[in-house]
Amino acid sequence: MANAAPVDLSFARRLPKIELHAHLTGSISRACLHDIWETRRQHDPELQLDDPLVAIPPDKVDYDVQTFFPLFSSYIYKLCDDLPSIEFSTKRVLEDFQADGVVYVELRTTPRAIPNRGITEDDYVKTILDVLRNHNDQVGNTMRAFLILSIDRRNTATEAQQVVDLALKYRSEGVVGVDLCGNPAKGDVSLYTDAFTRIKAAGLKITLHFAEIAQSGTDDELNTLLSWQPDRLGHVIHVNSSFQERIKREHIGVELCMSCNVHAKLIPGTFSDHHFGFWRHTNVPVALCTDDVGIFCSPLSQEYYLAAVHFGLDRTQLTELAQRPIASIFTGASERTRLVESFEHWLA
Ligand code: IMP
Ligand code: ZN
């Protein structure tokens, strides 16, 4: 039955939601970073790192391309540089998504070695997969979690192939695809053609950060990225009508991150100007996503609420929107069936 009642935050929280574009380290809340900092300081009173609540002030969300990426390399990675911190923060990220009404998440992360602690990229990925498996095995948990491994635009072609090796090694343990992320102002994406060709040939899925800034939205770059036959594209901002048509023709899923794009000033204007307003009227699978909820502080429920407020969606329309990502999830038929049933249950 249609429900034309206006949407409020409580409805948006209860709505079952699918998160397809969330960077693990960018999803760690400031409260969780603070807890890690406290624990580390107890063991090492000489710890040379500021309190996260000072380094990343609680109300600050206006990180742009210049200030956003250094947050990770010069702060968060230094704080979360041992396996207990990585395990603890991954658990908290899962709890936070589940508490927000997320029923399915594909988290993504860049395999990271921490040589001074003897941690390899393989140890890092295995640690995260163990946390995801424990979460999925707990009967009471309403959300299921899977992993996408990211290649960063600062990686060499060899490093990208090492990410592919890990994705293939752990595909039966929860890795469902490979992403291309990182500072869009850096790098030449054609370096990674062989790596993504290997991923595709092995039957794993591909998602790519696509046209995030004008510099990474050139015809050359977009043609290269599309030649890899991606299954989904993130952001999709600087895309002219001929690329829009191609995305529609090839029925590629789009992952749209409204708060990130507005706060980081990746789009001109505000929420009502967001290109969600264009893609919602196409036939492609559209997924609203948080990108980095730890930085931009807008949980997925709030992204749905913002879509409802700025694009005039009622409860029925928002529920329809929440189901659109099912068509582009990277797992198979059993998860698709579970999600269809979750929505049937919700609608009943
Ligand atoms: P991690 O891969 O789990 O360590 O998550 C943080 C990393 O994700 C950062 O170092 C960035 O390279 C990447 N990342 C997070 N948000 C974005 C984005 O909006 N565009 C491109 N890369 C991003
Ligand atoms: Zn992203």
Tab-separated table of N, CA and C in Angstrom, residues 82-238:
chain	number	residue	atom	x	y	z
A	82	ASP	N	48.131	-0.931	14.602
A	82	ASP	CA	48.397	-2.285	15.107
A	82	ASP	C	47.136	-3.129	14.941
A	83	LEU	N	47.288	-4.439	15.037
A	83	LEU	CA	46.137	-5.293	14.742
A	83	LEU	C	44.984	-5.103	15.728
A	84	PRO	N	45.257	-4.919	17.056
A	84	PRO	CA	44.110	-4.694	17.955
A	84	PRO	C	43.294	-3.453	17.558
A	85	SER	N	43.959	-2.363	17.139
A	85	SER	CA	43.212	-1.154	16.747
A	85	SER	C	42.409	-1.403	15.475
A	86	ILE	N	42.999	-2.156	14.565
A	86	ILE	CA	42.299	-2.437	13.292
A	86	ILE	C	41.076	-3.318	13.563
A	87	GLU	N	41.273	-4.330	14.422
A	87	GLU	CA	40.154	-5.217	14.776
A	87	GLU	C	39.053	-4.444	15.487
A	88	PHE	N	39.456	-3.673	16.492
A	88	PHE	CA	38.503	-2.924	17.317
A	88	PHE	C	37.709	-1.949	16.440
A	89	SER	N	38.409	-1.213	15.571
A	89	SER	CA	37.708	-0.200	14.772
A	89	SER	C	36.797	-0.859	13.736
A	90	THR	N	37.214	-1.994	13.186
A	90	THR	CA	36.350	-2.677	12.200
A	90	THR	C	35.055	-3.136	12.870
A	91	LYS	N	35.192	-3.691	14.101
A	91	LYS	CA	33.991	-4.110	14.838
A	91	LYS	C	33.052	-2.932	15.060
A	92	ARG	N	33.625	-1.818	15.482
A	92	ARG	CA	32.794	-0.627	15.775
A	92	ARG	C	32.109	-0.108	14.511
A	93	VAL	N	32.834	-0.131	13.400
A	93	VAL	CA	32.233	0.332	12.136
A	93	VAL	C	31.021	-0.551	11.799
A	94	LEU	N	31.174	-1.860	11.968
A	94	LEU	CA	30.047	-2.761	11.678
A	94	LEU	C	28.879	-2.483	12.623
A	95	GLU	N	29.192	-2.301	13.909
A	95	GLU	CA	28.118	-2.020	14.880
A	95	GLU	C	27.389	-0.728	14.512
A	96	ASP	N	28.160	0.284	14.118
A	96	ASP	CA	27.542	1.577	13.790
A	96	ASP	C	26.616	1.469	12.578
A	97	PHE	N	27.069	0.767	11.544
A	97	PHE	CA	26.199	0.616	10.359
A	97	PHE	C	24.935	-0.160	10.737
A	98	GLN	N	25.124	-1.246	11.495
A	98	GLN	CA	23.954	-2.062	11.840
A	98	GLN	C	22.971	-1.264	12.705
A	99	ALA	N	23.492	-0.492	13.637
A	99	ALA	CA	22.603	0.299	14.516
A	99	ALA	C	21.835	1.357	13.722
A	100	ASP	N	22.347	1.703	12.554
A	100	ASP	CA	21.680	2.706	11.717
A	100	ASP	C	20.655	2.056	10.768
A	101	GLY	N	20.451	0.756	10.903
A	101	GLY	CA	19.449	0.082	10.061
A	101	GLY	C	19.993	-0.434	8.739
A	102	VAL	N	21.318	-0.511	8.623
A	102	VAL	CA	21.904	-1.072	7.405
A	102	VAL	C	21.796	-2.600	7.497
A	103	VAL	N	21.319	-3.237	6.419
A	103	VAL	CA	21.136	-4.701	6.452
A	103	VAL	C	22.167	-5.424	5.595
A	104	TYR	N	22.906	-4.643	4.813
A	104	TYR	CA	23.914	-5.241	3.918
A	104	TYR	C	24.966	-4.184	3.662
A	105	VAL	N	26.235	-4.549	3.852
A	105	VAL	CA	27.306	-3.573	3.584
A	105	VAL	C	28.440	-4.240	2.816
A	106	GLU	N	28.924	-3.546	1.816
A	106	GLU	CA	30.183	-3.931	1.182
A	106	GLU	C	31.183	-2.855	1.578
A	107	LEU	N	31.988	-3.154	2.593
A	107	LEU	CA	33.032	-2.228	3.024
A	107	LEU	C	34.195	-2.345	2.067
A	108	ARG	N	34.928	-1.266	1.895
A	108	ARG	CA	36.128	-1.370	1.055
A	108	ARG	C	37.332	-0.871	1.839
A	109	THR	N	38.475	-1.469	1.559
A	109	THR	CA	39.683	-1.004	2.237
A	109	THR	C	40.916	-1.264	1.377
A	110	THR	N	41.923	-0.415	1.564
A	110	THR	CA	43.191	-0.542	0.841
A	110	THR	C	44.133	-1.408	1.672
A	111	PRO	N	44.553	-2.575	1.175
A	111	PRO	CA	45.471	-3.415	1.964
A	111	PRO	C	46.702	-2.603	2.373
A	112	ARG	N	47.011	-2.691	3.662
A	112	ARG	CA	48.037	-1.801	4.216
A	112	ARG	C	49.027	-2.617	5.033
A	113	ALA	N	50.314	-2.540	4.650
A	113	ALA	CA	51.349	-3.198	5.453
A	113	ALA	C	51.826	-2.206	6.504
A	114	ILE	N	52.194	-2.724	7.687
A	114	ILE	CA	52.752	-1.854	8.732
A	114	ILE	C	54.082	-2.492	9.142
A	115	PRO	N	55.134	-2.210	8.350
A	115	PRO	CA	56.398	-2.956	8.499
A	115	PRO	C	56.995	-2.857	9.903
A	116	ASN	N	56.899	-1.684	10.557
A	116	ASN	CA	57.546	-1.587	11.877
A	116	ASN	C	56.853	-2.445	12.929
A	117	ARG	N	55.661	-2.979	12.613
A	117	ARG	CA	54.995	-3.910	13.531
A	117	ARG	C	54.977	-5.330	12.969
A	118	GLY	N	55.648	-5.502	11.836
A	118	GLY	CA	55.691	-6.833	11.223
A	118	GLY	C	54.359	-7.258	10.626
A	119	ILE	N	53.522	-6.276	10.263
A	119	ILE	CA	52.201	-6.611	9.699
A	119	ILE	C	52.273	-6.481	8.170
A	120	THR	N	51.861	-7.554	7.488
A	120	THR	CA	51.852	-7.517	6.012
A	120	THR	C	50.454	-7.137	5.526
A	121	GLU	N	50.340	-6.821	4.238
A	121	GLU	CA	49.016	-6.544	3.642
A	121	GLU	C	48.098	-7.749	3.838
A	122	ASP	N	48.702	-8.939	3.722
A	122	ASP	CA	47.912	-10.157	3.896
A	122	ASP	C	47.354	-10.232	5.330
A	123	ASP	N	48.200	-9.934	6.335
A	123	ASP	CA	47.723	-9.943	7.737
A	123	ASP	C	46.563	-8.960	7.904
A	124	TYR	N	46.717	-7.779	7.283
A	124	TYR	CA	45.698	-6.727	7.410
A	124	TYR	C	44.351	-7.221	6.861
A	125	VAL	N	44.399	-7.789	5.650
A	125	VAL	CA	43.145	-8.237	5.013
A	125	VAL	C	42.533	-9.384	5.811
A	126	LYS	N	43.382	-10.309	6.264
A	126	LYS	CA	42.883	-11.478	6.994
A	126	LYS	C	42.218	-11.045	8.313
A	127	THR	N	42.836	-10.066	8.977
A	127	THR	CA	42.293	-9.577	10.253
A	127	THR	C	40.878	-9.003	10.035
A	128	ILE	N	40.728	-8.225	8.976
A	128	ILE	CA	39.420	-7.614	8.717
A	128	ILE	C	38.397	-8.681	8.324
A	129	LEU	N	38.840	-9.624	7.494
A	129	LEU	CA	37.894	-10.684	7.091
A	129	LEU	C	37.446	-11.517	8.289
A	130	ASP	N	38.352	-11.736	9.251
A	130	ASP	CA	37.969	-12.484	10.461
A	130	ASP	C	36.873	-11.745	11.218
A	131	VAL	N	37.018	-10.413	11.321
A	131	VAL	CA	35.999	-9.627	12.038
A	131	VAL	C	34.661	-9.704	11.285
A	132	LEU	N	34.725	-9.599	9.968
A	132	LEU	CA	33.491	-9.669	9.171
A	132	LEU	C	32.828	-11.040	9.316
A	133	ARG	N	33.658	-12.094	9.299
A	133	ARG	CA	33.082	-13.436	9.408
A	133	ARG	C	32.425	-13.630	10.773
A	134	ASN	N	33.102	-13.183	11.828
A	134	ASN	CA	32.501	-13.304	13.167
A	134	ASN	C	31.184	-12.554	13.239
A	135	HIS	N	31.166	-11.385	12.630
A	135	HIS	CA	29.927	-10.602	12.630
A	135	HIS	C	28.827	-11.374	11.898
A	136	ASN	N	29.156	-11.877	10.703
A	136	ASN	CA	28.135	-12.557	9.889
A	136	ASN	C	27.653	-13.849	10.548
A	137	ASP	N	28.531	-14.467	11.352
A	137	ASP	CA	28.170	-15.741	11.991
A	137	ASP	C	27.247	-15.565	13.193
A	138	GLN	N	27.143	-14.354	13.696
A	138	GLN	CA	26.295	-14.171	14.890
A	138	GLN	C	24.838	-14.078	14.481
A	139	VAL	N	24.056	-15.021	15.012
A	139	VAL	CA	22.672	-15.183	14.558
A	139	VAL	C	21.851	-13.903	14.735
A	140	GLY	N	22.094	-13.173	15.809
A	140	GLY	CA	21.259	-11.995	16.094
A	140	GLY	C	21.552	-10.802	15.179
A	141	ASN	N	22.631	-10.870	14.412
A	141	ASN	CA	22.980	-9.706	13.592
A	141	ASN	C	22.093	-9.611	12.352
A	142	THR	N	21.551	-8.426	12.127
A	142	THR	CA	20.615	-8.222	11.025
A	142	THR	C	21.327	-7.765	9.753
A	143	MET	N	22.605	-7.399	9.899
A	143	MET	CA	23.368	-6.909	8.743
A	143	MET	C	24.420	-7.937	8.353
A	144	ARG	N	24.628	-8.106	7.056
A	144	ARG	CA	25.745	-8.944	6.602
A	144	ARG	C	26.772	-8.077	5.888
A	145	ALA	N	28.051	-8.437	6.079
A	145	ALA	CA	29.138	-7.575	5.620
A	145	ALA	C	30.100	-8.331	4.704
A	146	PHE	N	30.549	-7.670	3.653
A	146	PHE	CA	31.493	-8.233	2.682
A	146	PHE	C	32.588	-7.212	2.412
A	147	LEU	N	33.647	-7.648	1.732
A	147	LEU	CA	34.805	-6.762	1.579
A	147	LEU	C	35.181	-6.548	0.106
A	148	ILE	N	35.488	-5.304	-0.202
A	148	ILE	CA	36.048	-4.924	-1.502
A	148	ILE	C	37.473	-4.445	-1.206
A	149	LEU	N	38.454	-4.873	-1.995
A	149	LEU	CA	39.814	-4.372	-1.789
A	149	LEU	C	40.076	-3.217	-2.757
A	150	SER	N	40.685	-2.155	-2.234
A	150	SER	CA	40.932	-0.965	-3.044
A	150	SER	C	42.377	-0.924	-3.546
A	151	ILE	N	42.502	-0.522	-4.796
A	151	ILE	CA	43.797	-0.109	-5.342
A	151	ILE	C	43.795	1.411	-5.227
A	152	ASP	N	44.877	1.965	-4.696
A	152	ASP	CA	44.968	3.422	-4.527
A	152	ASP	C	45.701	4.020	-5.731
A	153	ARG	N	45.273	5.185	-6.161
A	153	ARG	CA	45.885	5.804	-7.350
A	153	ARG	C	47.364	6.122	-7.164
A	154	ARG	N	47.863	6.011	-5.917
A	154	ARG	CA	49.305	6.233	-5.768
A	154	ARG	C	50.073	4.912	-5.885
A	155	ASN	N	49.348	3.796	-6.015
A	155	ASN	CA	50.012	2.489	-6.139
A	155	ASN	C	50.714	2.360	-7.490
A	156	THR	N	51.792	1.571	-7.496
A	156	THR	CA	52.426	1.213	-8.763
A	156	THR	C	51.612	0.084	-9.401
A	157	ALA	N	51.939	-0.225	-10.658
A	157	ALA	CA	51.247	-1.334	-11.333
A	157	ALA	C	51.505	-2.648	-10.577
A	158	THR	N	52.715	-2.804	-10.049
A	158	THR	CA	53.046	-4.033	-9.310
A	158	THR	C	52.227	-4.119	-8.020
A	159	GLU	N	52.125	-2.988	-7.310
A	159	GLU	CA	51.323	-2.984	-6.074
A	159	GLU	C	49.854	-3.288	-6.388
A	160	ALA	N	49.381	-2.765	-7.506
A	160	ALA	CA	47.986	-3.049	-7.887
A	160	ALA	C	47.799	-4.548	-8.117
A	161	GLN	N	48.794	-5.172	-8.755
A	161	GLN	CA	48.693	-6.624	-8.987
A	161	GLN	C	48.717	-7.390	-7.664
A	162	GLN	N	49.415	-6.832	-6.659
A	162	GLN	CA	49.431	-7.507	-5.340
A	162	GLN	C	48.046	-7.435	-4.678
A	163	VAL	N	47.342	-6.311	-4.912
A	163	VAL	CA	45.970	-6.216	-4.385
A	163	VAL	C	45.096	-7.266	-5.080
A	164	VAL	N	45.296	-7.416	-6.386
A	164	VAL	CA	44.522	-8.418	-7.127
A	164	VAL	C	44.840	-9.823	-6.577
A	165	ASP	N	46.117	-10.093	-6.306
A	165	ASP	CA	46.491	-11.401	-5.730
A	165	ASP	C	45.695	-11.665	-4.450
A	166	LEU	N	45.627	-10.637	-3.584
A	166	LEU	CA	44.918	-10.807	-2.309
A	166	LEU	C	43.424	-11.002	-2.536
A	167	ALA	N	42.871	-10.238	-3.477
A	167	ALA	CA	41.433	-10.371	-3.754
A	167	ALA	C	41.119	-11.791	-4.220
A	168	LEU	N	41.990	-12.331	-5.071
A	168	LEU	CA	41.739	-13.689	-5.575
A	168	LEU	C	41.964	-14.728	-4.477
A	169	LYS	N	42.990	-14.494	-3.654
A	169	LYS	CA	43.279	-15.436	-2.565
A	169	LYS	C	42.097	-15.532	-1.586
A	170	TYR	N	41.471	-14.379	-1.317
A	170	TYR	CA	40.432	-14.362	-0.276
A	170	TYR	C	39.013	-14.275	-0.829
A	171	ARG	N	38.844	-14.585	-2.100
A	171	ARG	CA	37.495	-14.437	-2.676
A	171	ARG	C	36.483	-15.384	-2.040
A	172	SER	N	36.952	-16.545	-1.577
A	172	SER	CA	35.974	-17.459	-0.961
A	172	SER	C	35.756	-17.111	0.509
A	173	GLU	N	36.465	-16.104	0.995
A	173	GLU	CA	36.313	-15.735	2.416
A	173	GLU	C	35.715	-14.348	2.597
A	174	GLY	N	35.075	-13.834	1.571
A	174	GLY	CA	34.330	-12.583	1.754
A	174	GLY	C	34.757	-11.417	0.894
A	175	VAL	N	35.853	-11.571	0.113
A	175	VAL	CA	36.218	-10.478	-0.801
A	175	VAL	C	35.384	-10.632	-2.072
A	176	VAL	N	34.657	-9.561	-2.417
A	176	VAL	CA	33.710	-9.670	-3.535
A	176	VAL	C	34.085	-8.800	-4.731
A	177	GLY	N	35.084	-7.928	-4.572
A	177	GLY	CA	35.429	-7.082	-5.711
A	177	GLY	C	36.647	-6.226	-5.440
A	178	VAL	N	37.007	-5.432	-6.447
A	178	VAL	CA	38.157	-4.529	-6.338
A	178	VAL	C	37.721	-3.137	-6.788
A	179	ASP	N	38.275	-2.127	-6.089
A	179	ASP	CA	37.925	-0.722	-6.296
A	179	ASP	C	39.181	0.039	-6.721
A	180	LEU	N	38.972	1.160	-7.390
A	180	LEU	CA	40.079	2.107	-7.591
A	180	LEU	C	39.723	3.385	-6.842
A	181	CYS	N	40.562	3.758	-5.866
A	181	CYS	CA	40.260	4.948	-5.062
A	181	CYS	C	41.501	5.821	-4.969
A	182	GLY	N	41.510	6.737	-4.009
A	182	GLY	CA	42.675	7.590	-3.784
A	182	GLY	C	42.480	8.973	-4.363
A	183	ASN	N	43.472	9.811	-4.131
A	183	ASN	CA	43.392	11.216	-4.543
A	183	ASN	C	43.206	11.325	-6.065
A	184	PRO	N	42.062	11.846	-6.499
A	184	PRO	CA	41.778	11.861	-7.944
A	184	PRO	C	42.683	12.817	-8.717
A	185	ALA	N	43.414	13.657	-7.980
A	185	ALA	CA	44.339	14.569	-8.665
A	185	ALA	C	45.650	13.871	-9.013
A	186	LYS	N	45.802	12.635	-8.534
A	186	LYS	CA	47.087	11.923	-8.712
A	186	LYS	C	46.967	10.789	-9.722
A	187	GLY	N	48.091	10.488	-10.377
A	187	GLY	CA	48.227	9.213	-11.074
A	187	GLY	C	47.650	9.136	-12.473
A	188	ASP	N	48.093	8.059	-13.139
A	188	ASP	CA	47.625	7.782	-14.496
A	188	ASP	C	46.942	6.416	-14.441
A	189	VAL	N	45.621	6.404	-14.626
A	189	VAL	CA	44.876	5.161	-14.377
A	189	VAL	C	45.231	4.040	-15.365
A	190	SER	N	45.776	4.393	-16.529
A	190	SER	CA	46.055	3.333	-17.508
A	190	SER	C	47.099	2.334	-16.979
A	191	LEU	N	47.839	2.755	-15.946
A	191	LEU	CA	48.792	1.849	-15.271
A	191	LEU	C	48.120	0.573	-14.765
A	192	TYR	N	46.814	0.669	-14.478
A	192	TYR	CA	46.136	-0.441	-13.789
A	192	TYR	C	45.306	-1.310	-14.722
A	193	THR	N	45.441	-1.065	-16.026
A	193	THR	CA	44.598	-1.829	-16.963
A	193	THR	C	44.829	-3.341	-16.810
A	194	ASP	N	46.073	-3.752	-16.694
A	194	ASP	CA	46.326	-5.203	-16.587
A	194	ASP	C	45.725	-5.777	-15.306
A	195	ALA	N	45.833	-5.016	-14.219
A	195	ALA	CA	45.290	-5.505	-12.940
A	195	ALA	C	43.768	-5.683	-13.036
A	196	PHE	N	43.075	-4.688	-13.582
A	196	PHE	CA	41.613	-4.803	-13.647
A	196	PHE	C	41.169	-5.829	-14.699
A	197	THR	N	41.993	-5.999	-15.732
A	197	THR	CA	41.669	-7.036	-16.730
A	197	THR	C	41.718	-8.413	-16.064
A	198	ARG	N	42.692	-8.579	-15.178
A	198	ARG	CA	42.819	-9.866	-14.464
A	198	ARG	C	41.626	-10.104	-13.534
A	199	ILE	N	41.211	-9.025	-12.867
A	199	ILE	CA	40.061	-9.134	-11.962
A	199	ILE	C	38.820	-9.573	-12.723
A	200	LYS	N	38.593	-8.907	-13.849
A	200	LYS	CA	37.396	-9.201	-14.662
A	200	LYS	C	37.449	-10.643	-15.157
A	201	ALA	N	38.641	-11.043	-15.645
A	201	ALA	CA	38.770	-12.393	-16.203
A	201	ALA	C	38.499	-13.450	-15.128
A	202	ALA	N	38.823	-13.113	-13.863
A	202	ALA	CA	38.624	-14.085	-12.777
A	202	ALA	C	37.175	-14.073	-12.276
A	203	GLY	N	36.372	-13.166	-12.782
A	203	GLY	CA	34.951	-13.149	-12.401
A	203	GLY	C	34.653	-12.365	-11.138
A	204	LEU	N	35.652	-11.609	-10.630
A	204	LEU	CA	35.352	-10.731	-9.484
A	204	LEU	C	34.755	-9.427	-10.022
A	205	LYS	N	34.101	-8.683	-9.154
A	205	LYS	CA	33.421	-7.454	-9.579
A	205	LYS	C	34.356	-6.247	-9.469
A	206	ILE	N	33.997	-5.205	-10.206
A	206	ILE	CA	34.815	-3.985	-10.239
A	206	ILE	C	33.953	-2.766	-9.939
A	207	THR	N	34.444	-1.909	-9.030
A	207	THR	CA	33.842	-0.593	-8.837
A	207	THR	C	34.969	0.442	-8.903
A	208	LEU	N	34.672	1.607	-9.443
A	208	LEU	CA	35.721	2.612	-9.661
A	208	LEU	C	35.262	3.980	-9.207
A	209	HIS	N	36.146	4.726	-8.544
A	209	HIS	CA	35.875	6.145	-8.324
A	209	HIS	C	35.947	6.816	-9.693
A	210	PHE	N	34.920	7.527	-10.055
A	210	PHE	CA	34.744	7.937	-11.454
A	210	PHE	C	34.403	9.421	-11.528
A	211	ALA	N	35.291	10.184	-12.179
A	211	ALA	CA	34.999	11.599	-12.452
A	211	ALA	C	34.647	12.383	-11.183
A	212	GLU	N	35.468	12.171	-10.134
A	212	GLU	CA	35.220	12.859	-8.862
A	212	GLU	C	35.516	14.351	-8.964
A	213	ILE	N	36.597	14.681	-9.710
A	213	ILE	CA	36.929	16.092	-9.938
A	213	ILE	C	37.136	16.271	-11.442
A	214	ALA	N	37.148	17.525	-11.889
A	214	ALA	CA	37.255	17.757	-13.343
A	214	ALA	C	38.507	17.090	-13.916
A	215	GLN	N	39.597	17.162	-13.149
A	215	GLN	CA	40.866	16.604	-13.616
A	215	GLN	C	40.796	15.082	-13.858
A	216	SER	N	39.947	14.392	-13.090
A	216	SER	CA	39.827	12.936	-13.287
A	216	SER	C	38.579	12.609	-14.117
A	217	GLY	N	38.073	13.622	-14.820
A	217	GLY	CA	36.886	13.395	-15.658
A	217	GLY	C	37.169	13.645	-17.124
A	218	THR	N	38.424	13.505	-17.511
A	218	THR	CA	38.752	13.718	-18.932
A	218	THR	C	38.225	12.539	-19.756
A	219	ASP	N	37.980	12.778	-21.037
A	219	ASP	CA	37.495	11.697	-21.914
A	219	ASP	C	38.463	10.520	-21.890
A	220	ASP	N	39.745	10.846	-21.902
A	220	ASP	CA	40.768	9.795	-21.905
A	220	ASP	C	40.636	8.883	-20.690
A	221	GLU	N	40.594	9.529	-19.512
A	221	GLU	CA	40.510	8.723	-18.277
A	221	GLU	C	39.198	7.934	-18.233
A	222	LEU	N	38.091	8.581	-18.572
A	222	LEU	CA	36.803	7.874	-18.453
A	222	LEU	C	36.710	6.721	-19.464
A	223	ASN	N	37.282	6.927	-20.655
A	223	ASN	CA	37.284	5.827	-21.640
A	223	ASN	C	38.110	4.650	-21.135
A	224	THR	N	39.261	4.974	-20.516
A	224	THR	CA	40.088	3.883	-19.963
A	224	THR	C	39.324	3.137	-18.876
A	225	LEU	N	38.727	3.880	-17.959
A	225	LEU	CA	38.013	3.233	-16.839
A	225	LEU	C	36.864	2.366	-17.366
A	226	LEU	N	36.125	2.886	-18.333
A	226	LEU	CA	34.972	2.113	-18.837
A	226	LEU	C	35.423	0.895	-19.643
A	227	SER	N	36.647	0.962	-20.197
A	227	SER	CA	37.134	-0.197	-20.969
A	227	SER	C	37.366	-1.409	-20.056
A	228	TRP	N	37.440	-1.176	-18.745
A	228	TRP	CA	37.620	-2.291	-17.804
A	228	TRP	C	36.286	-2.988	-17.479
A	229	GLN	N	35.223	-2.484	-18.056
A	229	GLN	CA	33.864	-3.030	-17.825
A	229	GLN	C	33.473	-3.066	-16.346
A	230	PRO	N	33.505	-1.895	-15.696
A	230	PRO	CA	33.143	-1.858	-14.275
A	230	PRO	C	31.669	-2.211	-14.061
A	231	ASP	N	31.405	-2.776	-12.884
A	231	ASP	CA	30.027	-3.116	-12.527
A	231	ASP	C	29.340	-1.949	-11.834
A	232	ARG	N	30.145	-1.140	-11.142
A	232	ARG	CA	29.571	0.066	-10.496
A	232	ARG	C	30.585	1.204	-10.588
A	233	LEU	N	30.059	2.431	-10.465
A	233	LEU	CA	30.904	3.628	-10.491
A	233	LEU	C	30.550	4.506	-9.294
A	234	GLY	N	31.591	5.041	-8.646
A	234	GLY	CA	31.358	5.917	-7.491
A	234	GLY	C	31.443	7.376	-7.876
A	235	HIS	N	30.566	8.175	-7.295
A	235	HIS	CA	30.529	9.645	-7.445
A	235	HIS	C	29.935	10.117	-8.774
A	236	VAL	N	30.612	9.806	-9.915
A	236	VAL	CA	30.030	10.080	-11.250
A	236	VAL	C	29.630	11.556	-11.378
A	237	ILE	N	30.585	12.454	-11.132
A	237	ILE	CA	30.240	13.888	-11.071
A	237	ILE	C	30.502	14.593	-12.409
A	238	HIS	N	31.749	14.571	-12.859
A	238	HIS	CA	32.090	15.350	-14.066
A	238	HIS	C	31.901	14.487	-15.315
